[in-house]
CSV table of C-alpha atoms and ligand atoms in Angstrom, one decimal:
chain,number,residue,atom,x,y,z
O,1186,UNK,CA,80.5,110.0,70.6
O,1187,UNK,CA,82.9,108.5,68.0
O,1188,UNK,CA,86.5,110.6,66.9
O,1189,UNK,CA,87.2,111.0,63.5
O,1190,UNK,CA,90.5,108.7,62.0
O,1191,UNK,CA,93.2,110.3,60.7
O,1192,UNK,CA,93.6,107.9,58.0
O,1193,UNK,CA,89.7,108.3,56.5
O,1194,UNK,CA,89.5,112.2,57.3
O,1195,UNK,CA,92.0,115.6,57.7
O,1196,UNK,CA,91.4,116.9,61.3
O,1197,UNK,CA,91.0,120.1,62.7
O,1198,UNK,CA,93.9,120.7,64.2
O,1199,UNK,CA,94.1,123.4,67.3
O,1200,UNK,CA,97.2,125.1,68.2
O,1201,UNK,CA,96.9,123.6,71.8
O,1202,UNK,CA,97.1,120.0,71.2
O,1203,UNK,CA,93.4,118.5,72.8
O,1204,UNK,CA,95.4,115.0,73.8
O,1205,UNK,CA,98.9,114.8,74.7
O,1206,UNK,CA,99.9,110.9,75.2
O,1207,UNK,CA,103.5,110.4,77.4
O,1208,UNK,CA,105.4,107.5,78.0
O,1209,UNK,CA,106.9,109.0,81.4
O,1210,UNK,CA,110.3,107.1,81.6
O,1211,UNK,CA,113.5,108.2,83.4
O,1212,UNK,CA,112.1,107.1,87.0
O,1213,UNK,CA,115.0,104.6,87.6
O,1214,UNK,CA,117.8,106.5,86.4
O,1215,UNK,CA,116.5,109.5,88.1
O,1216,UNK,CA,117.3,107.5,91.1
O,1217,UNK,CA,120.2,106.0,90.6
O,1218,UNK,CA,121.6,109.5,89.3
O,1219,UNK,CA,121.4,110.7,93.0
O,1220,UNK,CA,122.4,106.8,94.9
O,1221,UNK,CA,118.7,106.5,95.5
O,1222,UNK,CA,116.5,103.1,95.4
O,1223,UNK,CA,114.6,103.1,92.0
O,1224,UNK,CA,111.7,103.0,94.2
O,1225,UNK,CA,112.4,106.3,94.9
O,1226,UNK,CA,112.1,107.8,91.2
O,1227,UNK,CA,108.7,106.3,91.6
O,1228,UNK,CA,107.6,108.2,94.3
O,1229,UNK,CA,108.9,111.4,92.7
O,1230,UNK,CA,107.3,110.2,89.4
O,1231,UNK,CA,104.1,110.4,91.2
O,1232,UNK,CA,105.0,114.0,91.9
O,1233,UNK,CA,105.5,114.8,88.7
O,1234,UNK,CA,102.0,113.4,87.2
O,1235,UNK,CA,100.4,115.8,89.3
O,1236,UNK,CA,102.1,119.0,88.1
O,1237,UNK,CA,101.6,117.6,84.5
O,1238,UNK,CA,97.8,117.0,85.4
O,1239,UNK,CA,97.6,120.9,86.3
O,1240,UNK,CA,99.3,122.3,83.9
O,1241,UNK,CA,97.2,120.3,81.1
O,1242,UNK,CA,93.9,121.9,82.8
O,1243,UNK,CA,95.7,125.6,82.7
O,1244,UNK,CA,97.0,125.0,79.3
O,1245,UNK,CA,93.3,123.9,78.2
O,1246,UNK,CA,94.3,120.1,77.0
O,1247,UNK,CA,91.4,117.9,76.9
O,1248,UNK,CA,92.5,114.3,77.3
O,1249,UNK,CA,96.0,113.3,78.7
O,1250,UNK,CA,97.3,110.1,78.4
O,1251,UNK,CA,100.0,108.5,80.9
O,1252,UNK,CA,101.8,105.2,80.1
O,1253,UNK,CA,102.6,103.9,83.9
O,1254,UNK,CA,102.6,100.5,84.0
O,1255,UNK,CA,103.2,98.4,80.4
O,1256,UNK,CA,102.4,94.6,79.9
O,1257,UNK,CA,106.4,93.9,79.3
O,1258,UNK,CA,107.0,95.5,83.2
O,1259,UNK,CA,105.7,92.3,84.8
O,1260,UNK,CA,109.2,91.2,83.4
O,1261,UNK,CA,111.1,93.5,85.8
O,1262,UNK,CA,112.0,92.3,89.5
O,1263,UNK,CA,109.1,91.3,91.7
O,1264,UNK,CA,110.0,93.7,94.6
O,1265,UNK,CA,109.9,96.3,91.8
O,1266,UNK,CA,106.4,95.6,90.5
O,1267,UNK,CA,105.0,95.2,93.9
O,1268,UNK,CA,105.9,97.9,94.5
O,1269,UNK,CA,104.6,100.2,92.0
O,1270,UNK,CA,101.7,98.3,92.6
O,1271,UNK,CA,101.5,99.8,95.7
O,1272,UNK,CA,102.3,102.9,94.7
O,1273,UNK,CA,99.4,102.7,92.6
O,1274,UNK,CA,96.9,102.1,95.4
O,1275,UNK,CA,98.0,104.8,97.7
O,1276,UNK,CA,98.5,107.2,94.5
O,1277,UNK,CA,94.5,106.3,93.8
O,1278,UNK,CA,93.2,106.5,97.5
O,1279,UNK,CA,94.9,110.2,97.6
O,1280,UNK,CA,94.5,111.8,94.8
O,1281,UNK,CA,90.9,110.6,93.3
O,1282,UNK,CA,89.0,112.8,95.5
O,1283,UNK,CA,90.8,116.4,95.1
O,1284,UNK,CA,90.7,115.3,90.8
O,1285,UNK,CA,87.2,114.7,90.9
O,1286,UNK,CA,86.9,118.4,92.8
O,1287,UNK,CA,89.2,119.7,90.1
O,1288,UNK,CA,86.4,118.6,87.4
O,1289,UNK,CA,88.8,115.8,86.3
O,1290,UNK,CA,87.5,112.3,84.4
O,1291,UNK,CA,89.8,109.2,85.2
O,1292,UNK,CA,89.9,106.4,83.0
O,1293,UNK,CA,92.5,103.3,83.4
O,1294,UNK,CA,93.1,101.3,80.2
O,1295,UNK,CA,94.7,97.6,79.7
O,1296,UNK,CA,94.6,94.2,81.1
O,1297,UNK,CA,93.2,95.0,84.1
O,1298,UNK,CA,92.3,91.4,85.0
O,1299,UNK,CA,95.8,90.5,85.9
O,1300,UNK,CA,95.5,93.2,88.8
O,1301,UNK,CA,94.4,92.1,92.9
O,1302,UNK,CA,91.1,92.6,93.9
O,1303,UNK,CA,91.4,95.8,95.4
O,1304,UNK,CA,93.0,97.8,93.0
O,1305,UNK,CA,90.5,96.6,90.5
O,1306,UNK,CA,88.1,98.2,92.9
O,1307,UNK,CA,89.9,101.1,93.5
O,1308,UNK,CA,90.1,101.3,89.4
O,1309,UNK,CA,86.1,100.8,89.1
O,1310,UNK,CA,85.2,103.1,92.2
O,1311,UNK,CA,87.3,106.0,91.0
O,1312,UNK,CA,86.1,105.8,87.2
O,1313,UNK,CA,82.6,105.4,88.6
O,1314,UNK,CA,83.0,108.7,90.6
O,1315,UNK,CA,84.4,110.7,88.2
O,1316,UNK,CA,82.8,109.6,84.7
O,1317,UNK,CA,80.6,112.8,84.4
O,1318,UNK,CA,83.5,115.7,85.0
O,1319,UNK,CA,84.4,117.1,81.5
O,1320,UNK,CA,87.1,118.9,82.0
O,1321,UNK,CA,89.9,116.9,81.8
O,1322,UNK,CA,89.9,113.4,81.0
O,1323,UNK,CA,93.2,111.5,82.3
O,1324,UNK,CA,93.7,108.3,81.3
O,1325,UNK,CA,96.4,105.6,83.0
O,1326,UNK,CA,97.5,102.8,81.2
O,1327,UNK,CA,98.0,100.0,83.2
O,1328,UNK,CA,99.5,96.8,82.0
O,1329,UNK,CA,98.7,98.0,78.5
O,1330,UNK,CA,99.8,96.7,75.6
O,1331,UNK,CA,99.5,98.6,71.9
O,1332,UNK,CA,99.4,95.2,70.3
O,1333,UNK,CA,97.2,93.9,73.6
O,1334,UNK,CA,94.6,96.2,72.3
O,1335,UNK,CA,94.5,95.9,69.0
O,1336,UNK,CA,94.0,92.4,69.4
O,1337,UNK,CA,91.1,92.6,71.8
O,1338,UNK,CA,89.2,95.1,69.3
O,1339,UNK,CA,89.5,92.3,67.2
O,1340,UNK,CA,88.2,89.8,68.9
O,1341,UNK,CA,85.0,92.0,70.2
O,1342,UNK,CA,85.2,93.0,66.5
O,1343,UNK,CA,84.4,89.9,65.1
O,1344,UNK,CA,82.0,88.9,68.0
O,1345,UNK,CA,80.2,91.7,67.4
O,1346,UNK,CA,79.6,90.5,63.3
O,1347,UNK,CA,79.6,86.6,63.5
O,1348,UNK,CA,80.1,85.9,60.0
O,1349,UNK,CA,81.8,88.8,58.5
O,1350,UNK,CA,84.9,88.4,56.9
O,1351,UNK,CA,85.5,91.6,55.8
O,1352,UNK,CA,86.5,94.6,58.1
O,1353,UNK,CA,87.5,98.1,57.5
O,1354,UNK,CA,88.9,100.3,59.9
O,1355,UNK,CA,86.0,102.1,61.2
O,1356,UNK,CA,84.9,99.2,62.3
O,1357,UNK,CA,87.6,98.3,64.5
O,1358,UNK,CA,88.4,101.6,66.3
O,1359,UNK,CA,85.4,101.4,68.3
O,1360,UNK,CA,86.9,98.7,70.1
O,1361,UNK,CA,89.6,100.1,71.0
O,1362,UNK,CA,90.3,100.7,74.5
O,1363,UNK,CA,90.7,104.4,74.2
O,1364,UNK,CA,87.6,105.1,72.0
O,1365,UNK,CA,86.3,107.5,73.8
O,1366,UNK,CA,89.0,109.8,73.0
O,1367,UNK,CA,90.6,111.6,69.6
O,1368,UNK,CA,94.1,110.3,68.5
O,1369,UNK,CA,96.9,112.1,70.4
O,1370,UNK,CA,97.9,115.5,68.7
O,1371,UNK,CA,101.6,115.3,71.0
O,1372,UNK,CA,103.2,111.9,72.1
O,1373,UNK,CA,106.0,112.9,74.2
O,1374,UNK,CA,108.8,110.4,75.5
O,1375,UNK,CA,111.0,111.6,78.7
O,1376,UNK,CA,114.3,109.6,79.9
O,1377,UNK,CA,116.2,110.2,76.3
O,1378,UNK,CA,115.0,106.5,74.7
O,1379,UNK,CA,113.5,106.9,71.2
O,1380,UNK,CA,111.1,104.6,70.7
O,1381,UNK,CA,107.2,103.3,71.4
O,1382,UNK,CA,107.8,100.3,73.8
O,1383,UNK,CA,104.4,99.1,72.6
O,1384,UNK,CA,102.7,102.2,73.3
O,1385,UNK,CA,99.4,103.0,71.3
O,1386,UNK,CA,100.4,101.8,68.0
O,1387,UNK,CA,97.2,101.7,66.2
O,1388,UNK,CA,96.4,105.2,68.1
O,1389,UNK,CA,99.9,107.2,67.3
O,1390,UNK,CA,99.4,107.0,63.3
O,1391,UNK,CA,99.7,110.7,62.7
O,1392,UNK,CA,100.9,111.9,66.2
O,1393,UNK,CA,103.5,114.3,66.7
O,1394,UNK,CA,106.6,112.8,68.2
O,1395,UNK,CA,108.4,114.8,71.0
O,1396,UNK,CA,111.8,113.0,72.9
O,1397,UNK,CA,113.1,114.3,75.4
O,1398,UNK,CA,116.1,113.6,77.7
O,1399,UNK,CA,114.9,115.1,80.6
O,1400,UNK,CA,114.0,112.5,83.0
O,1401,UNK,CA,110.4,111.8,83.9
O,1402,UNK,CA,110.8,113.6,87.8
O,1403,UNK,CA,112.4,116.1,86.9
O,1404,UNK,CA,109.2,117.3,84.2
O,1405,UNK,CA,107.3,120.6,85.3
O,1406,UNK,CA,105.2,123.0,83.7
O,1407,UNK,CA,108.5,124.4,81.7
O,1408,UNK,CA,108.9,121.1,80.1
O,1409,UNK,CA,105.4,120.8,79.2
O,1410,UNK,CA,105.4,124.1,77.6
O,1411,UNK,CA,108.9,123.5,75.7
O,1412,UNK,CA,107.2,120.3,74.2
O,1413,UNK,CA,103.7,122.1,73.1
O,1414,UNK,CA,105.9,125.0,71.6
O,1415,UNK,CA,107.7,122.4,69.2
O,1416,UNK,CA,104.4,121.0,68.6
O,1417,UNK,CA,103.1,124.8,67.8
O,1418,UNK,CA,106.0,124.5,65.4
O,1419,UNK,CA,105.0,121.5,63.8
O,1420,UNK,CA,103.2,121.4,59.9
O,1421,UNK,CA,100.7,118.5,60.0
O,1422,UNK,CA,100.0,117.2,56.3
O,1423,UNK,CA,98.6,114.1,56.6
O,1424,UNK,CA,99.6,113.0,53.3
O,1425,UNK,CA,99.0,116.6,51.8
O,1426,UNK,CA,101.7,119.0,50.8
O,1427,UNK,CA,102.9,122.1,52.1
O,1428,UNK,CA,101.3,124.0,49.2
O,1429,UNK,CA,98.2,122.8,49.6
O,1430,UNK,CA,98.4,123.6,53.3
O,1431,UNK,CA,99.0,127.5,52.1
O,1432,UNK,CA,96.6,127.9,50.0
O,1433,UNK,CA,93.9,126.3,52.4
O,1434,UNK,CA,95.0,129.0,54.8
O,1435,UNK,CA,95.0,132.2,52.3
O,1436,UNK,CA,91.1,130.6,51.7
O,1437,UNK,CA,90.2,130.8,54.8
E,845,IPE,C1,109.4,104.6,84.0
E,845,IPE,O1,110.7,104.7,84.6
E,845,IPE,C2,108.4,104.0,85.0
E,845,IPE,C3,107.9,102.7,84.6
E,845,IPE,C4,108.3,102.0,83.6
E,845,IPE,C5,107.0,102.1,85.6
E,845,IPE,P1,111.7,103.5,84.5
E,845,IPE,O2,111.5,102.7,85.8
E,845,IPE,O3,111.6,102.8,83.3
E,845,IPE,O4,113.1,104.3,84.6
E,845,IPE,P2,114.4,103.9,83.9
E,845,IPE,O5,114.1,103.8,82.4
E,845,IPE,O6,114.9,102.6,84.4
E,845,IPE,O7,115.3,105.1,84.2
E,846,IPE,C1,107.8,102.2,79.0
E,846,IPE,O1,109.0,102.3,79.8
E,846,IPE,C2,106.7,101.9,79.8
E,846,IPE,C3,106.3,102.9,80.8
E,846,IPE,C4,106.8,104.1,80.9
E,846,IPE,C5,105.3,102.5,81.7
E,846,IPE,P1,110.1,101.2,79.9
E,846,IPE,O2,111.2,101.8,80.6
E,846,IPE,O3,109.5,100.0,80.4
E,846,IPE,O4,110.5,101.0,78.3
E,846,IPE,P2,111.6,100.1,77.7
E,846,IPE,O5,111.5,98.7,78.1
E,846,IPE,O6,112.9,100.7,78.1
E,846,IPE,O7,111.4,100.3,76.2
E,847,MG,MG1,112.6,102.9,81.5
C-alpha cells in the first residue's frame, strides 16, 4: 500500500499522531551528568526504547520511528561504535521475541551493508519473524542517512525507467526506504539540540517538530504524553489558512 504526500494531497489528520519519528539524543551527557561511561547512557537508552515502545501501543500510535545509529556516528571513537554495535546485537537477541508476542512489526532502515555478518542476520531474521504483526510497526534506523536515502530512491528510480528524464515526486517516494509507512505526524528531538542531523529530510516535510531538553534515558511515558499533548495543540495547514481550516470544521 502506498501513503499519500503531503505535498500532492491534505491528510487526515488524527488527534493521536499514527507515526511519531525521534532522534533519541542525550545518551552521553546523561552519563557524564552522573561520572558514568557514555557506554552507560546507552545501556539506559535501551531502557528507555522499551517504555517508549509500550506506551506507543497503549496510546494507539501506529508506526514509531527511532534514529539509533546515523551514517555521521561511524565518525565517533571506535570503542564507542563497537560498542553500540554490540549493544545492538544483545538489544535484538532479547527483545525480538517478547515484540513479536506483543503483535509488534520491526523494520531496520539504512546502509545496512556496512554492518558484520551477524547483525545483518539478526536484522533479516527478526524482520522475517515479525513482518505480519500489525499492531505496531517499529522501525530503527541504522547507519541512516536522510540524504543516503534520498539518493538511493534515485538511483532505483532511474533504474526502474531507463530513459526517462523526467521525474515527479510520486515517483520517487516509493523508493524510499520508509515507504511502507505515512510521513511522521510528531518528530520529537530529546537532549536539548535543535536540529535534524540528517534525519528524514525528504520524510519530515510537514512534520510537527517537538525539542525537548530532557535527555533521551531519562524519557517515560510522561514525556511521551507531554509531547503528543503539544502536538494535540498543534493547527496543521499545509499551506491553507486558519479560516479555511474553520470553516471546513463548521461543514463537517
Ligand atoms: C544519542 O546519544 C545516541 C547515539 C547517537 C547513538 P548521544 O551519544 O549522542 O549523547 P550526547 O549527545 O553525547 O549526550
Ligand atoms: C543524532 O544524534 C543521531 C542519533 C540519535 C542516532 P547525534 O548526537 O549524533 O547528533 P549530532 O551530531 O549532535 O547532530
Ligand atoms: Mg548526541
Amino acid at each position: 500500500m502506498t501513503h499519500s504526500s503531503s505535498t500532492q494531497a491534505v491528510p487526515n489528520i488524527s488527534p493521536v499522531p499514527r507515526h511519531i519519528a525521534i532522534i533519541m539524543d542525550g545518551n552521553g551527557r546523561w552519563a557524564t551528568k552522573r561520572f558514568l561511561p557514555r557506554v552507560a547512557g546507552h545501556g539506559k537508552g535501551v531502557e528507555a526504547v522499551r517504555t517508549v515502545i509500550e506506551t506507543c501501543v497503549e496510546r494507539g500510535v501506529e508506526y514509531l520511528t527511532l534514529f539509533a545509529f546515523s551514517s555521521e556516528n561511524w565518525r565517533r571513537p571506535a570503542e564507542e561504535v563497537s560498542l553500540l554495535m554490540r549493544l545492538f546485537v544483545t538489544a535484538l537477541e532479547r527483545e525480538v521475541a517478547k515484540m513479536h508476542a506483543n503483535g509488534i512489526r520491526l523494520k531496520v532502515v539504512g546502509d545496512l551493508s556496512r554492518f558484520d555478518a551477524r547483525l545483518q542476520e539478526l536484522i533479516a531474521a527478526a524482520e522475517r519473524r515479525t513482518a505480519n504483526n500489525q499492531r505496531l510497526t517499529v522501525t530503527i534506523c541504522a547507519n541512516y542517512g536522510g540524504r543516503w536515502d534520498i539518493m538511493q530512491a534515485v538511483g532505483k528510480m532511474i533504474a526502474a525507467s531507463p530513459g526517462a528524464t523526467e521525474f515527479g515526486e510520486e515517483q520517487l517516494s516509493p523508493y524510499l526506504a520508509m515507504a511502507y509507512a505515512p510521513e511522521p505526524d510528531l518528530f520529537i528531538r530529546t537532549g536539548g539540540e535543535e536540529r535534524i542531523s540528517n534525519f528524514l529530510l525528504w520524510q519530515l516535510a510537514y512534520t510537527e517538530l517537538y525539542f525537548t531538553d530532557t535527555f533521551w534515558p531519562d524519557f517515560d511515558a510522561n514525556a511521551l504524553d507531554t509531547a503528543i499533548e503539544s502536538y494535540r495543540q498543534r493547527e496543521r495547514r499545509f499551506g491553507r489558512t486558519s479560516e479555511q481550516l474553520v470553516e471546513k470544521k463548521k461543514a463537517s
